[in-house]
Coordinates of C-alpha atoms in Angstrom, one line a residue:
X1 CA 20.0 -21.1 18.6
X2 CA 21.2 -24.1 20.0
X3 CA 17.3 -25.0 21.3
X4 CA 15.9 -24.9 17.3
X5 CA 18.5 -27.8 16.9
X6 CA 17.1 -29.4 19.7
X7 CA 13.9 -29.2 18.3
X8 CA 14.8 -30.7 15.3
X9 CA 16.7 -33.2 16.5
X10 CA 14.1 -34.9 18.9
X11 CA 11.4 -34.6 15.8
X12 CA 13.7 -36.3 13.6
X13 CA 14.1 -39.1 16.3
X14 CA 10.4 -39.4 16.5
X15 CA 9.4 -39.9 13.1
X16 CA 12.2 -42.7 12.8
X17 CA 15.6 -41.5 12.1
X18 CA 18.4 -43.3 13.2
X19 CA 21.0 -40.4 12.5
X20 CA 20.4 -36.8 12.5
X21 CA 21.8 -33.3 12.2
X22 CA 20.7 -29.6 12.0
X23 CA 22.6 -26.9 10.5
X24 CA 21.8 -23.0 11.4
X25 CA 22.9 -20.1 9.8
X26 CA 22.5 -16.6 10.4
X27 CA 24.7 -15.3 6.9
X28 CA 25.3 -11.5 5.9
X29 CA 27.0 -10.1 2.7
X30 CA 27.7 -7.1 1.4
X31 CA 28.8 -6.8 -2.7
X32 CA 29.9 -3.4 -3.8
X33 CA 31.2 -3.3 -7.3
X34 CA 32.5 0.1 -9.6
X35 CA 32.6 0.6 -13.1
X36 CA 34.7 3.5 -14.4
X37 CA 33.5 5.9 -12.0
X38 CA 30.3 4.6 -11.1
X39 CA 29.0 2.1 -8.1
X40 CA 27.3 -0.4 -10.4
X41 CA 26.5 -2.6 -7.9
X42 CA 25.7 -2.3 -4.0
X43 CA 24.1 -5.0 -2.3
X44 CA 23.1 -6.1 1.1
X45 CA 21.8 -9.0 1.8
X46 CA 20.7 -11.6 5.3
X47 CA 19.5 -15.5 5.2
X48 CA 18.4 -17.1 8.2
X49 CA 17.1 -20.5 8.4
X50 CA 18.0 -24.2 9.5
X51 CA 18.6 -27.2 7.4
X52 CA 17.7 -31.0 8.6
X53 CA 19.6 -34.3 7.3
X54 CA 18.3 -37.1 8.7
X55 CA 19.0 -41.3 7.8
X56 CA 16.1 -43.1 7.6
X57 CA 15.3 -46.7 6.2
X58 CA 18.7 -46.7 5.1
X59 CA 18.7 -43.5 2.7
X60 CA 19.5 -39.5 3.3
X61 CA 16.9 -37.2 3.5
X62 CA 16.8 -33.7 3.4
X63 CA 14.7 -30.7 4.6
X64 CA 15.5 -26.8 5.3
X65 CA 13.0 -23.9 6.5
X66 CA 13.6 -20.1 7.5
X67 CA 10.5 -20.8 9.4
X68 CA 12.0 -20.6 13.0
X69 CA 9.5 -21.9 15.2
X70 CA 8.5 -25.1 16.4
X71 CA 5.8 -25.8 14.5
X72 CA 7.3 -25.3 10.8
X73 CA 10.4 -26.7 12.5
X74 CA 9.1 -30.2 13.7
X75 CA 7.1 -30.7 10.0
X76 CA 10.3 -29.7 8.2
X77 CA 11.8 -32.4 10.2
X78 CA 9.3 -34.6 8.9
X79 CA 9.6 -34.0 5.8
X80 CA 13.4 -35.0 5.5
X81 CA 12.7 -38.3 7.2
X82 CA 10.0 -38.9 4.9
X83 CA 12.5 -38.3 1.8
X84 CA 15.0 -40.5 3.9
X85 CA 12.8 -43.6 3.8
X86 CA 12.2 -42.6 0.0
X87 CA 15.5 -42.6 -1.0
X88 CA 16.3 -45.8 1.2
X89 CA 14.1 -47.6 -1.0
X90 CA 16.6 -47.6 -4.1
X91 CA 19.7 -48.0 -1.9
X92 CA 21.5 -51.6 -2.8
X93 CA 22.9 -51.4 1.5
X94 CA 21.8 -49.2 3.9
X95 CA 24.6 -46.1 4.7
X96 CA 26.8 -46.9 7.3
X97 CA 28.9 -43.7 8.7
X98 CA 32.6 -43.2 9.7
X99 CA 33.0 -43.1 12.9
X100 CA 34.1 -39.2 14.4
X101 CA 34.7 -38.2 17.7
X102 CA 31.8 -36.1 19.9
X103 CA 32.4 -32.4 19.4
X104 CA 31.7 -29.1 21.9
X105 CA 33.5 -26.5 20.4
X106 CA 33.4 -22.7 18.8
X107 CA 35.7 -21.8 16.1
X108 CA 36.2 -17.9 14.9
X109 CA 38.1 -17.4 11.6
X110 CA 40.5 -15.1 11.8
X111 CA 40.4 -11.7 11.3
X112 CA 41.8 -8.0 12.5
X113 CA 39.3 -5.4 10.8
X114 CA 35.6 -6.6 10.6
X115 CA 34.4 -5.6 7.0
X116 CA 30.9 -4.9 8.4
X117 CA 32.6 -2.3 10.2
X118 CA 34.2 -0.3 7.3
X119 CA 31.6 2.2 6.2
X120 CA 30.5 2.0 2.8
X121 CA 31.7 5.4 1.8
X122 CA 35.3 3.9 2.8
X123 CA 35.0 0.8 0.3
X124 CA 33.5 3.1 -2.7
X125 CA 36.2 5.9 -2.3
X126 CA 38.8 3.3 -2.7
X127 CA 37.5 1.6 -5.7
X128 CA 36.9 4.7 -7.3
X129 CA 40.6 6.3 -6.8
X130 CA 41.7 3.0 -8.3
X131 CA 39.4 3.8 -11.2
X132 CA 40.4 6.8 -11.6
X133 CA 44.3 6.0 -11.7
X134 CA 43.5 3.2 -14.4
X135 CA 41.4 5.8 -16.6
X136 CA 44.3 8.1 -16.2
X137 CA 46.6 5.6 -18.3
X138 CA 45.8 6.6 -22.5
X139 CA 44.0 3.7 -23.8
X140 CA 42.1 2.0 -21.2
X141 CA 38.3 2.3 -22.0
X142 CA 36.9 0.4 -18.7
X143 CA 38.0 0.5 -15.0
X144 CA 36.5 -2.3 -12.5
X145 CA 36.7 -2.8 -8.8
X146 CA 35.3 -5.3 -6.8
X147 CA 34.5 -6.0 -2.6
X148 CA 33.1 -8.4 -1.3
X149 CA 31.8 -9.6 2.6
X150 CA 30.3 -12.2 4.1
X151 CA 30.1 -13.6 7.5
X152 CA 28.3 -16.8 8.5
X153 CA 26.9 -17.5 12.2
X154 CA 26.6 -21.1 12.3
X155 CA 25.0 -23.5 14.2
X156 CA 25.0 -27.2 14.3
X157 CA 24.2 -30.1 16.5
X158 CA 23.4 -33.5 15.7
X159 CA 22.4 -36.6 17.2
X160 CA 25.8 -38.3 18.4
X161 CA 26.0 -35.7 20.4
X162 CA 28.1 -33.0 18.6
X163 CA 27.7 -29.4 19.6
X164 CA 29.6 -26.8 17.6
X165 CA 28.8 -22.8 16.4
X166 CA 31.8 -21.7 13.7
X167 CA 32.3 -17.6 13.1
X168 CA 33.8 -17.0 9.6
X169 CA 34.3 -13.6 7.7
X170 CA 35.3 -14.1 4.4
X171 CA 36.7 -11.1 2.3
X172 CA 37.4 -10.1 -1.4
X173 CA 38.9 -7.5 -3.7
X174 CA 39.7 -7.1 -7.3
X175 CA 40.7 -4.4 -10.0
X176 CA 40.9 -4.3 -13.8
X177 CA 41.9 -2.9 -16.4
X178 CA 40.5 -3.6 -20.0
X179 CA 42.0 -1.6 -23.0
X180 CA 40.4 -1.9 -26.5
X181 CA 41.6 -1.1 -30.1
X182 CA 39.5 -1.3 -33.4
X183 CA 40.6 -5.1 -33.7
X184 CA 40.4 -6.9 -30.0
X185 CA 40.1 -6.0 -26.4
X186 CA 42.6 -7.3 -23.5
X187 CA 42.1 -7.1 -20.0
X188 CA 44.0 -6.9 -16.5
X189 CA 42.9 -7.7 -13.2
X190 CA 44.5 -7.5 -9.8
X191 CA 45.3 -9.6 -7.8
X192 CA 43.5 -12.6 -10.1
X193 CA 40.9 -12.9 -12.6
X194 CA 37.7 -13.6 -9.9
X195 CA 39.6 -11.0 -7.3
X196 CA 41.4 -12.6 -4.5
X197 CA 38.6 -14.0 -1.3
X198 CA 40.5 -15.1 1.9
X199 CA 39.3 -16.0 5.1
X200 CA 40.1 -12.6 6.6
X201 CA 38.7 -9.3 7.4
X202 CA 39.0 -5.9 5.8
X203 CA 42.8 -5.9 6.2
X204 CA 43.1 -8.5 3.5
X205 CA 41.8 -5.1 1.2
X206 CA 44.8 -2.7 2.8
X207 CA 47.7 -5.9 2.5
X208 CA 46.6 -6.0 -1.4
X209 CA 47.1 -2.3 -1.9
X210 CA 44.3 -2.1 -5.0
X211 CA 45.9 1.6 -5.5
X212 CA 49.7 0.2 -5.1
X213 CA 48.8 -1.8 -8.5
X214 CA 45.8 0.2 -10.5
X215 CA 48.4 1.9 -13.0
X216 CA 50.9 -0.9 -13.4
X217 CA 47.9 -3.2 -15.0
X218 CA 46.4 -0.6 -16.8
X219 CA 49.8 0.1 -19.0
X220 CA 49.7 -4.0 -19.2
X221 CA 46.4 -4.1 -20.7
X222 CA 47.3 -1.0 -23.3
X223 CA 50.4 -2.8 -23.9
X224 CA 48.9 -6.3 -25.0
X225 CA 47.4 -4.7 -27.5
X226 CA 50.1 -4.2 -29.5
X227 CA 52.2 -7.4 -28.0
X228 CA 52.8 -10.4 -30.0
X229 CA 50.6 -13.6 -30.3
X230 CA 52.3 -16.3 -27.8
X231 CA 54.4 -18.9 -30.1
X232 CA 53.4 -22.2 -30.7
X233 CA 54.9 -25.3 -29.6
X234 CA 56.2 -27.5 -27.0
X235 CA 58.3 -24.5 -24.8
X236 CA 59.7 -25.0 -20.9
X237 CA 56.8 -22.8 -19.2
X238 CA 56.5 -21.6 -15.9
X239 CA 53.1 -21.0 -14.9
X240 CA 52.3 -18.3 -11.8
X241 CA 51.0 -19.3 -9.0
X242 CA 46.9 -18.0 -9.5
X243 CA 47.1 -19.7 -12.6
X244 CA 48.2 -22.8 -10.9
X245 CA 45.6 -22.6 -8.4
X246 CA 42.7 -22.8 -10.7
X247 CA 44.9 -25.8 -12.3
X248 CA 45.4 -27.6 -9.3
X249 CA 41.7 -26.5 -8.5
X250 CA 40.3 -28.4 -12.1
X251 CA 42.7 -31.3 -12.3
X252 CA 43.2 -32.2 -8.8
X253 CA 40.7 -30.5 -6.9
X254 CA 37.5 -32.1 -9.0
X255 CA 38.8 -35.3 -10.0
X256 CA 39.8 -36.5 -6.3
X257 CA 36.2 -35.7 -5.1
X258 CA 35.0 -39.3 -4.0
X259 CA 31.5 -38.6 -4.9
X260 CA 32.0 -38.1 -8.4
X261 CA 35.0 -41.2 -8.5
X262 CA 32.3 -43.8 -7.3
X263 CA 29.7 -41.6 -9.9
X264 CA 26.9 -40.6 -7.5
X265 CA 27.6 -36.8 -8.7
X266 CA 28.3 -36.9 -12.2
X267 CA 25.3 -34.9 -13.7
X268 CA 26.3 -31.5 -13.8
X269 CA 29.7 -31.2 -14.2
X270 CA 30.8 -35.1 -15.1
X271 CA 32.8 -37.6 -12.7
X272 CA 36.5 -38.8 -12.5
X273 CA 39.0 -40.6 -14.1
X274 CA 40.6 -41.2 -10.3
X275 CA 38.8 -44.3 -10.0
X276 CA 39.3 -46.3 -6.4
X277 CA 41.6 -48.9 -7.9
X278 CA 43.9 -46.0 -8.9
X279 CA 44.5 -45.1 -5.3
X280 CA 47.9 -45.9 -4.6
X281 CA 48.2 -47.2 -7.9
X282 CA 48.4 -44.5 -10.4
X283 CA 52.0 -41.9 -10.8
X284 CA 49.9 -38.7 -11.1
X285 CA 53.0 -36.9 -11.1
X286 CA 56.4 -36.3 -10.7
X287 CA 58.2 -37.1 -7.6
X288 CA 57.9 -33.3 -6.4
X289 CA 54.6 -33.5 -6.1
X290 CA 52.3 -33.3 -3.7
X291 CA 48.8 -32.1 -3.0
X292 CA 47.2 -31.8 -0.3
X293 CA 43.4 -31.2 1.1
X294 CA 44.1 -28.3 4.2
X295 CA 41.1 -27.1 5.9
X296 CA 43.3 -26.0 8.3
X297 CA 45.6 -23.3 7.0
X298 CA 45.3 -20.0 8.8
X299 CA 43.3 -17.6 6.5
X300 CA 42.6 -19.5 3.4
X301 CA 38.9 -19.4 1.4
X302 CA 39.0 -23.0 2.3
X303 CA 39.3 -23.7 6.2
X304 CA 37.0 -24.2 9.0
X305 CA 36.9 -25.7 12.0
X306 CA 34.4 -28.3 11.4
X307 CA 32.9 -29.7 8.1
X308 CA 29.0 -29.7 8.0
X309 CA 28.5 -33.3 9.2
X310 CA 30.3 -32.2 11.8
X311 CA 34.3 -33.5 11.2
X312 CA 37.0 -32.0 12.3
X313 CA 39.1 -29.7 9.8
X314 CA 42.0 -31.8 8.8
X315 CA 45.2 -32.0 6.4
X316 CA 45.4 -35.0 4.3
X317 CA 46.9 -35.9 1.4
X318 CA 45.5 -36.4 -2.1
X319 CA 49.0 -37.1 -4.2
X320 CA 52.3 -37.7 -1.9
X321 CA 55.2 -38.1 -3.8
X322 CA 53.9 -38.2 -7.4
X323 CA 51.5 -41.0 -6.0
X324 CA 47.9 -40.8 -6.4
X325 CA 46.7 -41.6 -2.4
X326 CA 43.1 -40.1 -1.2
X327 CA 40.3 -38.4 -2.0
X328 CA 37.7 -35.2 -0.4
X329 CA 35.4 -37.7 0.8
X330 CA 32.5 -37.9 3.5
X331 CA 31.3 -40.1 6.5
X332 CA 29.7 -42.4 4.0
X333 CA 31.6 -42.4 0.8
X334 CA 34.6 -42.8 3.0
X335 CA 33.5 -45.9 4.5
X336 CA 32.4 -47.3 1.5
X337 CA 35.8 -47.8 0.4
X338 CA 37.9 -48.9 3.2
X339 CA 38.5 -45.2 4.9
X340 CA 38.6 -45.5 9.0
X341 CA 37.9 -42.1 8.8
X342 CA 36.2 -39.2 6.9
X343 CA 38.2 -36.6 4.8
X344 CA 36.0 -33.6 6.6
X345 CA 34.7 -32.2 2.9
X346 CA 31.1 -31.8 3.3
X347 CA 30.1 -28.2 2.9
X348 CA 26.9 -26.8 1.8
X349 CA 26.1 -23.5 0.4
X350 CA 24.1 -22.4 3.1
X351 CA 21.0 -23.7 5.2
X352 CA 19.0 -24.3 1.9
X353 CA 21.5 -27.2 0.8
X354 CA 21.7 -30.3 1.7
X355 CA 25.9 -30.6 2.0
X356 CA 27.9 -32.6 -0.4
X357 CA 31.5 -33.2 -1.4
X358 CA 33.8 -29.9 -1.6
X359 CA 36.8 -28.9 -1.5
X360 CA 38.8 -27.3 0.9
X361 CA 41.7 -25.8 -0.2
X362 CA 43.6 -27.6 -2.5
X363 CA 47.2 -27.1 -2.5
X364 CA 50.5 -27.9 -4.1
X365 CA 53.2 -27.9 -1.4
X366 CA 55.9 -25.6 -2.4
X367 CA 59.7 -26.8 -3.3
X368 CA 63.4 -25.8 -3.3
X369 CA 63.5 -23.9 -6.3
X370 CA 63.5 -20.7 -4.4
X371 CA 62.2 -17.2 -6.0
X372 CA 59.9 -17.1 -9.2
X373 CA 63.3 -14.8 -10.4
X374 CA 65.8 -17.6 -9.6
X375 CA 63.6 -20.2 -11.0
X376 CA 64.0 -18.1 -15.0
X377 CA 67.3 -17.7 -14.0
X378 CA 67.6 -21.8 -13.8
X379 CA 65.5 -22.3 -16.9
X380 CA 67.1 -20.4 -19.3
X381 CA 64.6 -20.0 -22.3
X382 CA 61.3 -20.5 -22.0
X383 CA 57.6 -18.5 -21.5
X384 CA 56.2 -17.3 -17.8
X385 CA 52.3 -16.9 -18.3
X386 CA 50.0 -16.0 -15.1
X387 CA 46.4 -14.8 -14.3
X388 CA 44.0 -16.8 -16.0
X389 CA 41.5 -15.9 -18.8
X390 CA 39.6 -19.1 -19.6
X391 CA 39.5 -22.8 -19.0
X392 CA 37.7 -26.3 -20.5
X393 CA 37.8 -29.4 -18.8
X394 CA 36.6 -32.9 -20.0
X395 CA 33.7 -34.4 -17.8
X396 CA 36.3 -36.9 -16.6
X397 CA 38.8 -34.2 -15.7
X398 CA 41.3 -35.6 -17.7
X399 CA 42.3 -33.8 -21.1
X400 CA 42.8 -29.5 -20.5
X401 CA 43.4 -26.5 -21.9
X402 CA 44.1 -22.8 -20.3
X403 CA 44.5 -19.2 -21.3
X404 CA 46.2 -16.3 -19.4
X405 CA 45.8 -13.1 -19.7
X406 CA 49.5 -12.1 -19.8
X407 CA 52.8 -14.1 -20.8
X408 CA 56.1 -13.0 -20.9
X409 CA 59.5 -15.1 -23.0
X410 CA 62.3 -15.2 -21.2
X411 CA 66.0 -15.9 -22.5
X412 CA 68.9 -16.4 -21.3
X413 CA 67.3 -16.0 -17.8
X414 CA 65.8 -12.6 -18.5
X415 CA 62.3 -11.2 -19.5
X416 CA 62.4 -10.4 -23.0
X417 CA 59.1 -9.3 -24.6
X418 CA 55.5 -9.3 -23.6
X419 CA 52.7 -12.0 -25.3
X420 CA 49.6 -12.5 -25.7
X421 CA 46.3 -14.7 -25.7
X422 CA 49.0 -17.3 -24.2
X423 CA 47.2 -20.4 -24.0
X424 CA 48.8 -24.2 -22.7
X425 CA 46.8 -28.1 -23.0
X426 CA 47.4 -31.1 -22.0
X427 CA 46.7 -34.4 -20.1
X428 CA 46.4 -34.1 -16.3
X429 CA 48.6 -37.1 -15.3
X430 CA 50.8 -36.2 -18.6
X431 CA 50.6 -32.3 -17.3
X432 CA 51.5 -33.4 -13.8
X433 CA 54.2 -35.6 -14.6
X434 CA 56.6 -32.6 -16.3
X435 CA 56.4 -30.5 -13.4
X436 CA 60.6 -30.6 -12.6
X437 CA 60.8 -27.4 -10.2
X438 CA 58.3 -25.7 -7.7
X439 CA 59.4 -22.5 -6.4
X440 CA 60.2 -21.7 -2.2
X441 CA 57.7 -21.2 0.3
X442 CA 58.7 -17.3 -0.3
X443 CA 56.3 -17.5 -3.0
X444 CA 53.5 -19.4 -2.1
X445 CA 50.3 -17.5 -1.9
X446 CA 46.6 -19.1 -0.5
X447 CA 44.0 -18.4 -3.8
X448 CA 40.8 -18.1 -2.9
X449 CA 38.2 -19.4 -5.6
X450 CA 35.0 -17.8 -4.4
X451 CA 32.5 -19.4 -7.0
X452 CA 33.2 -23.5 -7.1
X453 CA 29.7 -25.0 -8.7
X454 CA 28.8 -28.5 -8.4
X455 CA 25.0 -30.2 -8.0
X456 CA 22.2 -30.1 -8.8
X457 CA 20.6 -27.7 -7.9
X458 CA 23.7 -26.0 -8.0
X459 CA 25.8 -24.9 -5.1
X460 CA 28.1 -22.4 -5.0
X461 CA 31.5 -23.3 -2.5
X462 CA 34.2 -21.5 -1.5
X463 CA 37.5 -23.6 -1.8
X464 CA 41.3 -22.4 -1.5
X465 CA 44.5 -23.7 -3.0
X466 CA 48.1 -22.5 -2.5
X467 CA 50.7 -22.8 -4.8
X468 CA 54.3 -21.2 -5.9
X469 CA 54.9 -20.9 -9.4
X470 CA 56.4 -23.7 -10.8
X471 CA 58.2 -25.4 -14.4
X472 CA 56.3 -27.8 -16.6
X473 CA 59.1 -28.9 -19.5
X474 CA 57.8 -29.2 -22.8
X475 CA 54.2 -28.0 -22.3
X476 CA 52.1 -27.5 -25.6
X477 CA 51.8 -23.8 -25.6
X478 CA 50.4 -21.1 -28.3
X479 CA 47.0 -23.2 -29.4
X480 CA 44.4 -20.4 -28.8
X481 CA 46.7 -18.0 -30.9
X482 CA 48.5 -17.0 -34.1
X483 CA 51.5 -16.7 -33.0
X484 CA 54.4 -18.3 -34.7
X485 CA 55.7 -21.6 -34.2
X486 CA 59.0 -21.5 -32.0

């Protein structure tokens, strides 16, 4: 595979770029989803094909072709160097790159049980038994299940000399539960919302245990029927660790993506109020904590062992102590702000994309405050709300609101009734800022958010972000329902 790079490589050279690189990828995937007791979905699908990013006359350029041969390789080539010298035309300086070292390397993701393996009979059998225990409970009208497979070959080589093919199976699962009366429907899902996507074969399925959970949130979803409305009001909440993720993921994750800080990605999904001269500057939280970018951790959606400019995976952090400190950058952006180095974000969809700013997996490092059990136990009286339901965001990623699909009020240490339509705002540095106790390490669990957009065209990314559950004091709960006012 390594000879198509070469290929493109030397053409890019020739027609007058001054930095090059070639991304291959051979990708499979395989998307089996049930409904009630019926596969309503069963898809295979292959990509082949080779992408070409090239600097030339100062600007990027960009090229990609499943044509693999040398002709429709050296013209796509082409092609991207004539967009380079394009684009150079409007550029104020010509990019500059980050220095990184010269790579020779294969990385394999881990994995026990390749999915591709597992025949499809297998997959179906177990989403349908999960069905068919969630059916079983009086009052739930639809059963779901969800698996999901992919495994990318990839290739890449680039002018400096870097070398590098990366093996990564990617796996997900999901169940839910959705029970309906004359007057509103409510819905479970295990193990979150989107299903759960690690960087792990099929014995990320069997650790799960779909079938261990398929009754327990179907009697939830019969049982919010008839629950109350979540109070209003400014309550002590602890939020669940999924939940946080795709908090951490809007309101850290996004807003610490250099691209859109400096505003050269801002028109799909808006830019940042983490501006540059908040780096260092700005107390985005309290002092517990800290958020880190980890392409690195074993087994998360978000890891690799190189980015696709070709940068090693690495651990950095985004807040350290409450302190706002870095950003997901690339080899340019990161330069063009003082960086020595580049923060190894740049991930494309596939070989059809040119790469751009992602993130890897996003996380909250856990505290002190041990179990989620112990951490009620500390708070007293308060609301516990996890899974989520729905989210808005302002473009600059600054003012929020989130619904779950389950809450529970706790007193006096101990679970009292179930709520719901639970719903929380706020203000991310404000949010951030009331966060007084993290749970332990016991409870930290690697979310995997499989479907991340961002560009245009739009891209699709696969990010991560761990997180414990953890207490945010006074949080404005209760405004997407009628519940009372506590």
């Amino acid at each position: 595979m390594f000879d198509y790079l070469d290929i493109a490589l030397d053409a890019a050279k020739h027609y007058g770029a001054t930095y090059a690189d070639a991304r291959l990828i051979d990708q499979s995937s395989e998307l089996i989803e049930t409904k009630n007791l019926t596969v309503s979905v069963f898809n295979r699908g292959n990509s082949l094909g080779i992408g070409i990013r090239v600097i030339a006359g100062g600007g990027w350029g960009f090229a990609a072709t499943q044509k693999l041969n040398k002709k429709a390789i050296i013209e796509c080539a082409k092609t991207a160097v004539e967009v380079a010298k394009a684009s150079g035309t409007l550029m104020q300086k010509p990019l500059q790159l980050a220095p990184e070292p010269i790579y020779n390397a294969t990385w394999v993701s881990p994995h026990k049980v390749d999915p591709f393996s597992v025949s499809v009979e297998t997959k179906c059998a177990l989403l349908i038994d999960c069905a068919k225990t969630m059916l079983a409970v009086k009052g739930v009208t639809l059963a779901q299940g969800m698996l999901h497979f992919i495994r990318d070959d990839k290739y890449f080589a680039s002018s400096e000399g870097t070398r590098v093919r990366q093996i990564a199976i990617r796996s997900g699962c999901l169940i839910a539960a959705s029970a309906s009366s004359a007057q509103e429907r409510q819905r479970r899902s295990y193990p979150c919302s989107f299903g759960q996507y690690e960087l792990a074969g099929y014995e990320m399925v069997q650790n799960w245990d779909l079938p261990g959970h398929a009754q327990q949130i179907a009697e939830e979803a019969v049982a919010l029927l008839t629950a109350a409305n979540c109070p209003q009001g400014e309550i002590d909440t602890i939020i669940g660790s999924s939940q946080l993720g795709l908090q951490i993921h809007e309101s850290m994750g996004h807003p610490s993506e250099l691209d859109r800080a400096l505003g050269q990605e801002i028109n799909f999904a808006g830019a940042s109020f983490l501006t540059p001269d908040l780096r260092n500057n700005l107390k985005y939280g309290s002092d517990i904590v800290n958020l880190v970018a980890d392409a690195t951790a074993p087994g998360a959606l978000g890891s690799f062992g190189f980015d696709d400019e070709g940068v090693a995976a690495q651990c950095t952090y985004l807040v350290k102590d409450g302190m706002f400190e870095g950003y997901l950058s690339s080899r340019d952006t990161a330069l063009s702000i003082g960086l020595p180095r580049s923060g190894g974000a740049m991930r494309a969809e596939s070989w059809r994309f040119v790469p751009i700013i992602r993130m890897t997996n996003i996380s909250l490092l856990p505290g002190n405050a041990g179990t989620l059990q112990e951490l009620i136990e500390d708070t007293g009286s308060g609301i516990y709300m996890e899974t989520n339901k729905s989210w808005s965001i302002d473009s600059m990623r600054f003012n929020f609101q989130f619904s779950t699909e389950i809450a529970w009020e706790f007193k006096k240490g101990k679970r009292t009734r179930m709520l719901k339509n639970p719903s929380y705002s706020g203000i991310t540095p404000v949010f951030w800022n009331t966060c007084d106790a993290i749970c332990s390490e016991s409870d930290y669990t690697y979310w995997g958010t499989p479907n991340c957009g961002k560009g245009q065209p739009m891209q699709v990314m696969w990010t991560g972000h761990g997180a414990s559950p953890a207490r945010f004091r006074k949080l404005t709960v209760g405004i997407s329902g009628s519940g009372a006012k506590a």
